[in-house]
mmCIF file of C-alpha atoms in Angstrom:
data_model
loop_
_atom_site.group_PDB
_atom_site.id
_atom_site.type_symbol
_atom_site.label_atom_id
_atom_site.label_comp_id
_atom_site.label_asym_id
_atom_site.label_seq_id
_atom_site.Cartn_x
_atom_site.Cartn_y
_atom_site.Cartn_z
ATOM 1 C CA MET A 244 0.622 12.486 -37.157
ATOM 2 C CA PRO A 245 -2.633 14.020 -35.872
ATOM 3 C CA GLU A 246 -3.843 13.195 -32.425
ATOM 4 C CA PRO A 247 -6.531 10.462 -32.368
ATOM 5 C CA THR A 248 -9.966 11.464 -31.215
ATOM 6 C CA PRO A 249 -10.745 9.762 -27.903
ATOM 7 C CA THR A 250 -13.906 7.760 -27.578
ATOM 8 C CA SER A 251 -13.956 8.099 -23.811
ATOM 9 C CA THR A 252 -12.784 10.748 -21.404
ATOM 10 C CA SER A 253 -13.421 8.900 -18.190
ATOM 11 C CA THR A 254 -10.801 6.183 -18.585
ATOM 12 C CA PRO A 255 -7.154 6.907 -17.731
ATOM 13 C CA GLU A 256 -5.185 7.585 -20.908
ATOM 14 C CA SER A 257 -7.868 6.035 -23.028
ATOM 15 C CA SER A 258 -7.511 8.030 -26.187
ATOM 16 C CA ALA A 259 -4.753 6.515 -28.261
ATOM 17 C CA VAL A 260 -3.511 3.176 -29.535
ATOM 18 C CA PRO A 261 -0.054 2.670 -31.061
ATOM 19 C CA GLU A 262 0.178 2.888 -34.817
ATOM 20 C CA VAL A 263 -0.622 -0.572 -36.009
ATOM 21 C CA VAL A 264 0.551 -2.808 -38.853
ATOM 22 C CA PRO A 265 1.639 -6.448 -38.797
ATOM 23 C CA THR A 266 5.200 -6.683 -37.542
ATOM 24 C CA PRO A 267 6.939 -10.063 -37.378
ATOM 25 C CA GLU A 268 8.053 -10.958 -33.893
ATOM 26 C CA SER A 269 11.524 -11.735 -35.194
ATOM 27 C CA SER A 270 12.040 -8.069 -36.050
ATOM 28 C CA ALA A 271 11.695 -6.871 -32.473
ATOM 29 C CA VAL A 272 14.866 -5.948 -30.667
ATOM 30 C CA PRO A 273 14.070 -5.944 -26.924
ATOM 31 C CA THR A 274 16.271 -8.109 -24.712
ATOM 32 C CA PRO A 275 15.429 -11.671 -25.765
ATOM 33 C CA ALA A 276 14.061 -14.231 -23.380
ATOM 34 C CA PRO A 277 16.324 -17.187 -22.601
ATOM 35 C CA ALA A 278 16.047 -20.299 -24.730
ATOM 36 C CA SER A 279 14.296 -22.128 -21.925
ATOM 37 C CA THR A 280 11.405 -19.685 -21.913
ATOM 38 C CA PRO A 281 8.382 -21.207 -23.647
ATOM 39 C CA GLU A 282 7.528 -19.322 -26.818
ATOM 40 C CA SER A 283 4.082 -20.050 -28.151
ATOM 41 C CA SER A 284 3.213 -19.308 -31.744
ATOM 42 C CA ALA A 285 -0.435 -18.800 -30.884
ATOM 43 C CA VAL A 286 -1.935 -15.409 -31.548
ATOM 44 C CA PRO A 287 -4.570 -14.367 -29.001
ATOM 45 C CA GLU A 288 -7.919 -13.054 -30.033
ATOM 46 C CA VAL A 289 -7.652 -9.436 -28.994
ATOM 47 C CA VAL A 290 -10.302 -6.742 -29.013
ATOM 48 C CA PRO A 291 -8.762 -3.374 -29.903
ATOM 49 C CA THR A 292 -8.155 -1.433 -26.699
ATOM 50 C CA ARG A 293 -7.957 2.292 -26.181
ATOM 51 C CA GLU A 294 -4.389 3.109 -25.249
ATOM 52 C CA SER A 295 -3.803 4.935 -22.055
ATOM 53 C CA GLU A 296 -1.031 7.090 -23.457
ATOM 54 C CA ALA A 297 -2.417 9.667 -25.810
ATOM 55 C CA GLY A 298 -0.826 10.824 -29.002
ATOM 56 C CA THR A 299 1.215 7.750 -29.929
ATOM 57 C CA GLY A 300 -0.401 6.934 -33.236
ATOM 58 C CA THR A 301 -3.559 5.998 -35.093
ATOM 59 C CA ALA A 302 -5.392 2.824 -34.225
ATOM 60 C CA VAL A 303 -5.676 0.100 -36.841
ATOM 61 C CA ALA A 304 -7.158 -3.306 -36.083
ATOM 62 C CA THR A 305 -5.801 -6.409 -37.824
ATOM 63 C CA PRO A 306 -7.935 -9.557 -37.947
ATOM 64 C CA ALA A 307 -6.708 -12.373 -35.723
ATOM 65 C CA PRO A 308 -7.568 -16.048 -35.946
ATOM 66 C CA GLY A 309 -11.143 -16.761 -34.875
ATOM 67 C CA GLY A 310 -12.476 -13.390 -35.959
ATOM 68 C CA GLY A 311 -10.931 -11.376 -33.111
ATOM 69 C CA ARG A 312 -8.847 -8.262 -33.456
ATOM 70 C CA LEU A 313 -5.175 -7.812 -32.741
ATOM 71 C CA ARG A 314 -3.425 -4.479 -32.365
ATOM 72 C CA ARG A 315 0.107 -4.110 -33.651
ATOM 73 C CA SER A 316 2.423 -1.233 -34.289
ATOM 74 C CA VAL A 317 5.281 0.149 -36.342
ATOM 75 C CA LEU A 318 8.079 1.165 -33.995
ATOM 76 C CA GLY A 319 11.566 2.578 -33.984
ATOM 77 C CA PRO A 320 14.632 0.624 -32.847
ATOM 78 C CA LEU A 321 15.321 -0.140 -29.207
ATOM 79 C CA THR A 322 17.514 2.397 -27.446
ATOM 80 C CA ALA A 323 21.030 1.199 -26.582
ATOM 81 C CA ALA A 324 20.174 1.124 -22.901
ATOM 82 C CA VAL A 325 23.146 -0.989 -21.837
ATOM 83 C CA VAL A 326 25.371 1.992 -22.639
ATOM 84 C CA LEU A 327 23.312 4.090 -20.249
ATOM 85 C CA ALA A 328 23.790 1.551 -17.492
ATOM 86 C CA ALA A 329 27.551 1.578 -17.961
ATOM 87 C CA ALA A 330 27.830 5.364 -18.090
ATOM 88 C CA ALA A 331 25.498 6.243 -15.254
ATOM 89 C CA GLY A 332 27.966 5.973 -12.390
ATOM 90 C CA GLY A 333 29.182 9.511 -12.971
ATOM 91 C CA TRP A 334 25.690 10.907 -12.511
ATOM 92 C CA TYR A 335 25.787 10.042 -8.817
ATOM 93 C CA ALA A 336 29.490 9.788 -8.037
ATOM 94 C CA SER A 337 29.876 13.558 -7.849
ATOM 95 C CA GLY A 338 27.178 13.740 -5.203
ATOM 96 C CA GLY A 339 23.537 14.625 -5.366
ATOM 97 C CA GLY A 340 23.047 16.153 -1.929
ATOM 98 C CA SER A 341 21.917 19.646 -1.142
ATOM 99 C CA PRO A 342 24.296 22.407 -2.244
ATOM 100 C CA VAL A 343 26.084 24.143 0.611
ATOM 101 C CA GLY A 344 24.188 27.282 1.535
ATOM 102 C CA ALA A 345 21.336 26.505 -0.836
ATOM 103 C CA ALA A 346 17.921 27.999 -0.309
ATOM 104 C CA VAL A 347 15.035 25.683 0.487
ATOM 105 C CA ASP A 348 11.718 25.998 -1.313
ATOM 106 C CA GLY A 349 8.255 25.399 0.099
ATOM 107 C CA THR A 350 8.507 21.644 -0.400
ATOM 108 C CA GLY A 351 11.738 21.273 1.549
ATOM 109 C CA GLU A 352 13.830 20.544 -1.544
ATOM 110 C CA ALA A 353 17.164 22.362 -1.611
ATOM 111 C CA VAL A 354 17.367 24.726 -4.584
ATOM 112 C CA ALA A 355 20.770 25.175 -6.224
ATOM 113 C CA PRO A 356 21.975 28.801 -6.339
ATOM 114 C CA VAL A 357 22.373 28.496 -10.111
ATOM 115 C CA ALA A 358 18.586 28.260 -10.408
ATOM 116 C CA ARG A 359 18.372 31.996 -9.665
ATOM 117 C CA SER A 360 20.070 32.813 -12.978
ATOM 118 C CA LEU A 361 17.873 30.502 -15.055
ATOM 119 C CA ARG A 362 14.616 31.596 -16.637
ATOM 120 C CA LEU A 363 12.868 28.263 -16.953
ATOM 121 C CA PRO A 364 9.588 28.034 -18.915
ATOM 122 C CA TRP A 365 7.514 26.583 -16.099
ATOM 123 C CA PRO A 366 4.020 25.496 -17.172
ATOM 124 C CA ASP A 367 1.243 27.936 -16.369
ATOM 125 C CA GLU A 368 -0.894 25.259 -14.726
ATOM 126 C CA GLY A 369 -0.472 22.172 -12.612
ATOM 127 C CA GLN A 370 2.823 21.341 -10.935
ATOM 128 C CA ALA A 371 6.429 20.890 -12.038
ATOM 129 C CA SER A 372 9.742 20.011 -10.386
ATOM 130 C CA VAL A 373 13.267 19.652 -11.817
ATOM 131 C CA ALA A 374 16.610 18.570 -10.363
ATOM 132 C CA VAL A 375 20.123 17.901 -11.678
ATOM 133 C CA GLU A 376 22.156 15.150 -10.028
ATOM 134 C CA GLY A 377 25.308 16.574 -8.467
ATOM 135 C CA ILE A 378 23.976 20.131 -8.663
ATOM 136 C CA GLY A 379 20.601 20.147 -6.912
ATOM 137 C CA SER A 380 17.043 21.293 -7.468
ATOM 138 C CA LEU A 381 16.256 23.818 -10.172
ATOM 139 C CA GLY A 382 12.967 24.555 -8.460
ATOM 140 C CA THR A 383 9.346 23.547 -8.023
ATOM 141 C CA ARG A 384 6.316 25.386 -9.369
ATOM 142 C CA GLY A 385 2.613 25.067 -8.654
ATOM 143 C CA GLU A 386 0.767 24.248 -5.474
ATOM 144 C CA GLN A 387 2.056 20.920 -4.171
ATOM 145 C CA LYS A 388 -1.404 19.553 -3.572
ATOM 146 C CA PRO A 389 -1.870 15.795 -4.158
ATOM 147 C CA ALA A 390 -3.431 15.182 -7.576
ATOM 148 C CA PRO A 391 -4.239 12.047 -9.607
ATOM 149 C CA ILE A 392 -1.154 10.788 -11.452
ATOM 150 C CA ALA A 393 -2.612 8.110 -13.787
ATOM 151 C CA SER A 394 0.084 5.800 -15.181
ATOM 152 C CA LEU A 395 2.965 7.522 -13.408
ATOM 153 C CA THR A 396 1.847 5.049 -10.746
ATOM 154 C CA LYS A 397 3.743 2.370 -12.660
ATOM 155 C CA VAL A 398 7.091 3.964 -11.776
ATOM 156 C CA MET A 399 6.491 2.908 -8.174
ATOM 157 C CA THR A 400 5.190 -0.484 -9.295
ATOM 158 C CA ALA A 401 8.422 -1.109 -11.196
ATOM 159 C CA TYR A 402 10.508 0.287 -8.336
ATOM 160 C CA VAL A 403 8.940 -2.097 -5.805
ATOM 161 C CA ILE A 404 9.246 -5.090 -8.160
ATOM 162 C CA LEU A 405 12.938 -4.405 -8.726
ATOM 163 C CA GLU A 406 13.529 -3.842 -5.019
ATOM 164 C CA GLY A 407 12.024 -7.242 -4.245
ATOM 165 C CA HIS A 408 13.409 -9.053 -7.295
ATOM 166 C CA PRO A 409 16.718 -7.406 -8.272
ATOM 167 C CA MET A 410 18.021 -8.082 -11.759
ATOM 168 C CA ARG A 411 21.436 -7.952 -13.393
ATOM 169 C CA VAL A 412 21.965 -5.648 -16.354
ATOM 170 C CA GLY A 413 21.040 -7.492 -19.533
ATOM 171 C CA ALA A 414 19.638 -10.509 -17.658
ATOM 172 C CA PRO A 415 16.052 -11.771 -18.165
ATOM 173 C CA GLY A 416 15.221 -11.925 -14.461
ATOM 174 C CA ALA A 417 12.765 -14.346 -12.904
ATOM 175 C CA ALA A 418 10.261 -16.478 -14.805
ATOM 176 C CA VAL A 419 6.637 -15.383 -14.403
ATOM 177 C CA VAL A 420 3.624 -17.391 -15.559
ATOM 178 C CA ALA A 421 0.731 -15.291 -16.846
ATOM 179 C CA ASP A 422 -2.495 -16.128 -15.046
ATOM 180 C CA GLN A 423 -5.941 -16.313 -16.590
ATOM 181 C CA LYS A 424 -6.956 -12.940 -15.203
ATOM 182 C CA SER A 425 -4.096 -11.112 -16.909
ATOM 183 C CA ALA A 426 -4.884 -12.903 -20.171
ATOM 184 C CA ASP A 427 -8.576 -12.027 -19.934
ATOM 185 C CA GLU A 428 -7.695 -8.391 -19.227
ATOM 186 C CA SER A 429 -5.584 -8.318 -22.392
ATOM 187 C CA TYR A 430 -8.818 -7.814 -24.302
ATOM 188 C CA SER A 431 -10.088 -4.770 -22.390
ATOM 189 C CA SER A 432 -11.604 -1.994 -24.455
ATOM 190 C CA VAL A 433 -11.569 0.536 -21.616
ATOM 191 C CA GLU A 434 -7.931 0.658 -20.530
ATOM 192 C CA THR A 435 -4.387 0.219 -21.787
ATOM 193 C CA THR A 436 -3.302 -3.398 -21.938
ATOM 194 C CA ALA A 437 -0.613 -5.611 -23.453
ATOM 195 C CA PRO A 438 -1.484 -9.110 -24.708
ATOM 196 C CA VAL A 439 -0.353 -12.139 -22.695
ATOM 197 C CA LEU A 440 -1.388 -15.791 -22.903
ATOM 198 C CA ALA A 441 -2.629 -17.665 -19.829
ATOM 199 C CA GLY A 442 -0.162 -20.331 -18.710
ATOM 200 C CA ARG A 443 2.690 -18.927 -20.772
ATOM 201 C CA THR A 444 5.998 -18.192 -19.068
ATOM 202 C CA TYR A 445 7.412 -14.681 -19.515
ATOM 203 C CA THR A 446 10.622 -13.181 -18.256
ATOM 204 C CA GLN A 447 10.478 -10.549 -15.556
ATOM 205 C CA ARG A 448 12.257 -8.135 -17.891
ATOM 206 C CA ARG A 449 9.772 -8.574 -20.708
ATOM 207 C CA LEU A 450 6.825 -8.012 -18.382
ATOM 208 C CA LEU A 451 8.415 -4.874 -16.960
ATOM 209 C CA GLU A 452 8.888 -3.654 -20.526
ATOM 210 C CA LEU A 453 5.273 -4.410 -21.395
ATOM 211 C CA MET A 454 4.193 -2.497 -18.301
ATOM 212 C CA MET A 455 6.391 0.564 -18.827
ATOM 213 C CA VAL A 456 6.673 0.930 -22.616
ATOM 214 C CA PRO A 457 3.031 0.637 -23.774
ATOM 215 C CA SER A 458 1.764 1.130 -20.187
ATOM 216 C CA GLY A 459 -0.013 -2.215 -19.826
ATOM 217 C CA ASN A 460 -2.357 -2.043 -16.838
ATOM 218 C CA ASN A 461 -2.994 -5.784 -16.875
ATOM 219 C CA ILE A 462 0.759 -6.382 -16.708
ATOM 220 C CA ALA A 463 1.088 -4.132 -13.648
ATOM 221 C CA ARG A 464 -1.608 -6.149 -11.883
ATOM 222 C CA LEU A 465 -0.042 -9.461 -12.961
ATOM 223 C CA LEU A 466 3.341 -8.426 -11.540
ATOM 224 C CA ALA A 467 1.696 -7.285 -8.308
ATOM 225 C CA ARG A 468 -0.032 -10.649 -7.825
ATOM 226 C CA TRP A 469 3.181 -12.496 -8.706
ATOM 227 C CA ASP A 470 5.130 -10.520 -6.113
ATOM 228 C CA ALA A 471 2.672 -10.227 -3.228
ATOM 229 C CA GLY A 472 -0.079 -12.757 -3.916
ATOM 230 C CA GLN A 473 -2.766 -10.059 -3.919
ATOM 231 C CA GLU A 474 -2.866 -6.608 -5.464
ATOM 232 C CA ARG A 475 -3.911 -5.068 -2.139
ATOM 233 C CA ALA A 476 -0.817 -6.466 -0.441
ATOM 234 C CA PHE A 477 1.357 -5.022 -3.187
ATOM 235 C CA VAL A 478 -0.282 -1.596 -2.829
ATOM 236 C CA ALA A 479 0.707 -1.696 0.846
ATOM 237 C CA LYS A 480 4.295 -2.287 -0.268
ATOM 238 C CA MET A 481 4.061 0.706 -2.586
ATOM 239 C CA ASN A 482 2.919 2.972 0.227
ATOM 240 C CA ARG A 483 5.684 1.714 2.505
ATOM 241 C CA ALA A 484 8.228 2.410 -0.211
ATOM 242 C CA ALA A 485 6.795 5.901 -0.700
ATOM 243 C CA ALA A 486 7.101 6.598 3.027
ATOM 244 C CA GLY A 487 10.687 5.348 2.963
ATOM 245 C CA LEU A 488 11.521 7.799 0.178
ATOM 246 C CA GLY A 489 9.949 10.711 2.072
ATOM 247 C CA MET A 490 6.980 10.993 -0.293
ATOM 248 C CA ARG A 491 4.713 12.466 2.369
ATOM 249 C CA ALA A 492 2.032 13.762 -0.012
ATOM 250 C CA THR A 493 1.558 10.484 -1.910
ATOM 251 C CA THR A 494 -1.108 7.794 -1.541
ATOM 252 C CA TYR A 495 -1.272 4.716 -3.765
ATOM 253 C CA THR A 496 -4.603 2.904 -4.021
ATOM 254 C CA GLY A 497 -3.809 0.710 -7.043
ATOM 255 C CA VAL A 498 -0.870 -0.557 -9.039
ATOM 256 C CA SER A 499 -1.690 0.704 -12.535
ATOM 257 C CA GLY A 500 -2.979 4.255 -12.205
ATOM 258 C CA MET A 501 -6.575 3.506 -13.177
ATOM 259 C CA GLU A 502 -7.746 4.811 -9.814
ATOM 260 C CA ALA A 503 -8.119 8.596 -9.561
ATOM 261 C CA SER A 504 -7.658 8.138 -5.811
ATOM 262 C CA THR A 505 -3.937 7.437 -6.358
ATOM 263 C CA ARG A 506 -2.504 10.900 -5.778
ATOM 264 C CA SER A 507 0.863 12.566 -5.508
ATOM 265 C CA THR A 508 2.784 15.787 -6.166
ATOM 266 C CA SER A 509 5.481 16.684 -8.654
ATOM 267 C CA ASP A 510 7.997 16.962 -5.830
ATOM 268 C CA ASP A 511 7.199 13.470 -4.545
ATOM 269 C CA GLN A 512 7.283 11.975 -8.034
ATOM 270 C CA LEU A 513 10.639 13.637 -8.602
ATOM 271 C CA ARG A 514 11.975 11.959 -5.468
ATOM 272 C CA LEU A 515 10.789 8.609 -6.793
ATOM 273 C CA ALA A 516 12.142 9.160 -10.289
ATOM 274 C CA ARG A 517 15.591 10.050 -8.958
ATOM 275 C CA ALA A 518 15.621 6.968 -6.742
ATOM 276 C CA ALA A 519 14.410 4.663 -9.520
ATOM 277 C CA MET A 520 16.993 5.931 -12.007
ATOM 278 C CA LYS A 521 19.765 4.689 -9.724
ATOM 279 C CA ASP A 522 18.849 1.139 -10.760
ATOM 280 C CA PRO A 523 20.587 0.295 -14.072
ATOM 281 C CA VAL A 524 17.891 -2.206 -15.010
ATOM 282 C CA PHE A 525 15.173 0.402 -14.515
ATOM 283 C CA ARG A 526 17.182 2.771 -16.716
ATOM 284 C CA GLN A 527 17.346 0.132 -19.431
ATOM 285 C CA ILE A 528 13.616 -0.491 -19.327
ATOM 286 C CA VAL A 529 12.499 3.148 -19.476
ATOM 287 C CA ALA A 530 14.957 3.778 -22.326
ATOM 288 C CA THR A 531 13.388 0.990 -24.395
ATOM 289 C CA ALA A 532 11.940 2.412 -27.615
ATOM 290 C CA SER A 533 9.743 -0.576 -28.456
ATOM 291 C CA VAL A 534 8.748 -3.979 -27.148
ATOM 292 C CA THR A 535 7.122 -7.074 -28.641
ATOM 293 C CA ALA A 536 4.631 -9.244 -26.761
ATOM 294 C CA PRO A 537 5.936 -12.814 -27.276
ATOM 295 C CA GLY A 538 3.594 -15.169 -29.058
ATOM 296 C CA THR A 539 1.467 -12.394 -30.560
ATOM 297 C CA GLY A 540 3.699 -10.489 -32.960
ATOM 298 C CA ALA A 541 2.294 -7.272 -31.456
ATOM 299 C CA THR A 542 4.971 -4.598 -31.077
ATOM 300 C CA PHE A 543 4.448 -1.408 -29.117
ATOM 301 C CA ARG A 544 6.180 1.947 -29.232
ATOM 302 C CA ASN A 545 7.154 3.765 -26.055
ATOM 303 C CA THR A 546 4.461 6.228 -25.018
ATOM 304 C CA ASN A 547 7.125 8.810 -24.107
ATOM 305 C CA ARG A 548 7.370 10.843 -27.314
ATOM 306 C CA LEU A 549 10.392 12.765 -25.997
ATOM 307 C CA LEU A 550 12.492 9.599 -25.760
ATOM 308 C CA GLY A 551 15.586 9.734 -27.944
ATOM 309 C CA HIS A 552 15.426 13.507 -28.467
ATOM 310 C CA ASP A 553 17.372 16.235 -26.648
ATOM 311 C CA GLY A 554 19.203 13.692 -24.515
ATOM 312 C CA VAL A 555 16.000 12.135 -23.113
ATOM 313 C CA ILE A 556 16.518 8.564 -21.838
ATOM 314 C CA GLY A 557 13.174 7.985 -20.026
ATOM 315 C CA LEU A 558 10.907 7.966 -17.929
ATOM 316 C CA LYS A 559 7.096 7.549 -17.915
ATOM 317 C CA THR A 560 3.890 9.122 -19.153
ATOM 318 C CA GLY A 561 0.399 9.132 -17.691
ATOM 319 C CA SER A 562 -2.870 10.798 -18.646
ATOM 320 C CA SER A 563 -6.565 10.646 -17.892
ATOM 321 C CA THR A 564 -9.420 13.088 -17.708
ATOM 322 C CA PRO A 565 -9.181 13.637 -13.916
ATOM 323 C CA ALA A 566 -5.365 13.522 -13.866
ATOM 324 C CA GLY A 567 -4.742 15.555 -16.984
ATOM 325 C CA GLY A 568 -1.385 14.995 -18.639
ATOM 326 C CA ASN A 569 1.567 13.831 -16.544
ATOM 327 C CA LEU A 570 5.156 13.190 -17.537
ATOM 328 C CA ALA A 571 8.271 12.195 -15.633
ATOM 329 C CA TRP A 572 11.382 12.582 -17.786
ATOM 330 C CA ALA A 573 15.122 12.028 -17.492
ATOM 331 C CA ALA A 574 17.772 13.480 -19.787
ATOM 332 C CA THR A 575 21.539 13.620 -19.879
ATOM 333 C CA GLN A 576 23.452 16.881 -20.179
ATOM 334 C CA ARG A 577 27.193 17.303 -20.706
ATOM 335 C CA ILE A 578 28.376 20.120 -18.457
ATOM 336 C CA ALA A 579 32.039 21.131 -18.041
ATOM 337 C CA GLY A 580 33.224 17.696 -19.144
ATOM 338 C CA THR A 581 30.834 15.812 -16.843
ATOM 339 C CA THR A 582 27.621 14.067 -17.890
ATOM 340 C CA ARG A 583 24.792 15.080 -15.564
ATOM 341 C CA LEU A 584 21.368 13.485 -15.171
ATOM 342 C CA VAL A 585 18.497 15.975 -15.325
ATOM 343 C CA VAL A 586 15.179 14.680 -13.976
ATOM 344 C CA GLY A 587 11.845 16.462 -14.126
ATOM 345 C CA VAL A 588 8.141 15.932 -13.522
ATOM 346 C CA VAL A 589 5.112 17.836 -14.803
ATOM 347 C CA LEU A 590 1.662 17.015 -13.421
ATOM 348 C CA HIS A 591 -1.973 17.937 -13.954
ATOM 349 C CA GLN A 592 -1.692 19.541 -17.389
ATOM 350 C CA ARG A 593 -5.078 20.336 -18.981
ATOM 351 C CA ALA A 594 -6.926 18.283 -16.367
ATOM 352 C CA GLY A 595 -10.616 17.850 -17.079
ATOM 353 C CA THR A 596 -10.162 17.828 -20.862
ATOM 354 C CA THR A 597 -9.321 14.686 -22.836
ATOM 355 C CA PRO A 598 -6.390 12.333 -22.200
ATOM 356 C CA ALA A 599 -5.020 13.256 -25.632
ATOM 357 C CA GLU A 600 -5.068 16.979 -24.864
ATOM 358 C CA GLY A 601 -3.543 16.478 -21.436
ATOM 359 C CA SER A 602 -0.812 14.219 -22.784
ATOM 360 C CA ALA A 603 0.092 16.702 -25.517
ATOM 361 C CA ALA A 604 0.299 19.509 -22.961
ATOM 362 C CA ALA A 605 2.505 17.465 -20.622
ATOM 363 C CA HIS A 606 4.887 16.557 -23.436
ATOM 364 C CA GLU A 607 5.081 20.169 -24.551
ATOM 365 C CA ALA A 608 5.751 21.392 -21.007
ATOM 366 C CA GLY A 609 8.470 18.774 -20.546
ATOM 367 C CA ARG A 610 10.048 19.569 -23.904
ATOM 368 C CA ALA A 611 10.158 23.303 -23.123
ATOM 369 C CA LEU A 612 11.931 22.700 -19.797
ATOM 370 C CA ILE A 613 14.414 20.227 -21.279
ATOM 371 C CA THR A 614 15.429 22.387 -24.232
ATOM 372 C CA THR A 615 15.883 25.481 -22.061
ATOM 373 C CA ILE A 616 17.942 23.621 -19.470
ATOM 374 C CA ARG A 617 20.166 22.101 -22.144
ATOM 375 C CA ALA A 618 20.668 25.499 -23.771
ATOM 376 C CA ASP A 619 21.155 27.667 -20.685
ATOM 377 C CA LEU A 620 22.396 25.557 -17.762
ATOM 378 C CA PRO A 621 26.074 25.227 -18.844
ATOM 379 C CA ASP A 622 26.508 29.014 -19.154
ATOM 380 C CA ALA A 623 24.570 29.604 -15.946
ATOM 381 C CA LEU A 624 26.913 27.242 -14.105
ATOM 382 C CA THR A 625 29.936 29.033 -15.530
ATOM 383 C CA ARG A 626 28.559 32.329 -14.261
ATOM 384 C CA ALA A 627 27.916 30.720 -10.866
ATOM 385 C CA GLY A 628 31.501 29.549 -10.589
ATOM 386 C CA GLY A 629 31.468 26.164 -12.311
ATOM 387 C CA SER A 630 29.432 23.874 -10.100
ATOM 388 C CA GLY A 631 26.372 25.765 -8.964
ATOM 389 C CA ARG A 632 26.891 24.210 -5.516
ATOM 390 C CA ARG A 633 28.477 27.156 -3.712
#
């Protein structure tokens, strides 16, 4: 499908809207809300918004009651994320610390000796970092200078929400009532949103899905207000969490990624991604292929176009004109009878162009790294003596 032509280059990830046709809500397969959760049949009047994640489809607007417009989408089936949660223990059980005698790169991340025998296709611009749980870092490329990260910001938003409101695997989590502000912001034409109805009760899980899968900025702000009362107070929590993870080059100034002043590095975002993937609920959410907004019939496809291919099980996309294209990804790799988790981040691809161009470049850079690692890492580890941790 050809990339949509953006109508704005100043708004984070403003160039694409999911492919849209009416999809009955009953056909969606995300984790259902409990029977006690109010389910309204009302369809909100929604102005078509420009999606923040470029390259996910062609916008089509469907008339809604009252003459408004409602965006919908045709999506693939939900990933079997519960299986990931059950299988993930082995990713960390074998240890993810620094390899004995490993070199240390300029960012302080230990680099596994096996990385010396790999010829990874690092992107020619921006920044990139990759690590394999139980083996170590495969390296970092590009100047680790803080750069805008757009919707990668939502990884920290989800991380802080789940730290403060832990959930069981498969459970709906807490009940959250959508406020008027989040409902009003559903209709934005200048940023990525997901439709919610004021006064309606949503499950914590469904809101996290609506934030991470279609990258709903209004949902990120709703969750921040629900957790901390004010968005500013939640941003303070995000920065404290970043400091606790050793993300020394990161500053959060908002919860959604709209602000170009939210800046980080690929190394810092890799630290966060590895920490977040330890939570089985987070793994479920970022592996979700599609999600339906209850009460609207609007279904959204995951903005991560690598999901479901080459072992990819997450994570998050983000693009804007100042940020360029950004992608954090996680993939599984079977090596010597053990399933390993490979996590990578590419930042600042084609910055200053359009969100669509940046997003395409970030996906291509991520895909090149993933396919090379999957093809070459097992043999490289065999040459290095089996573990790469000597």
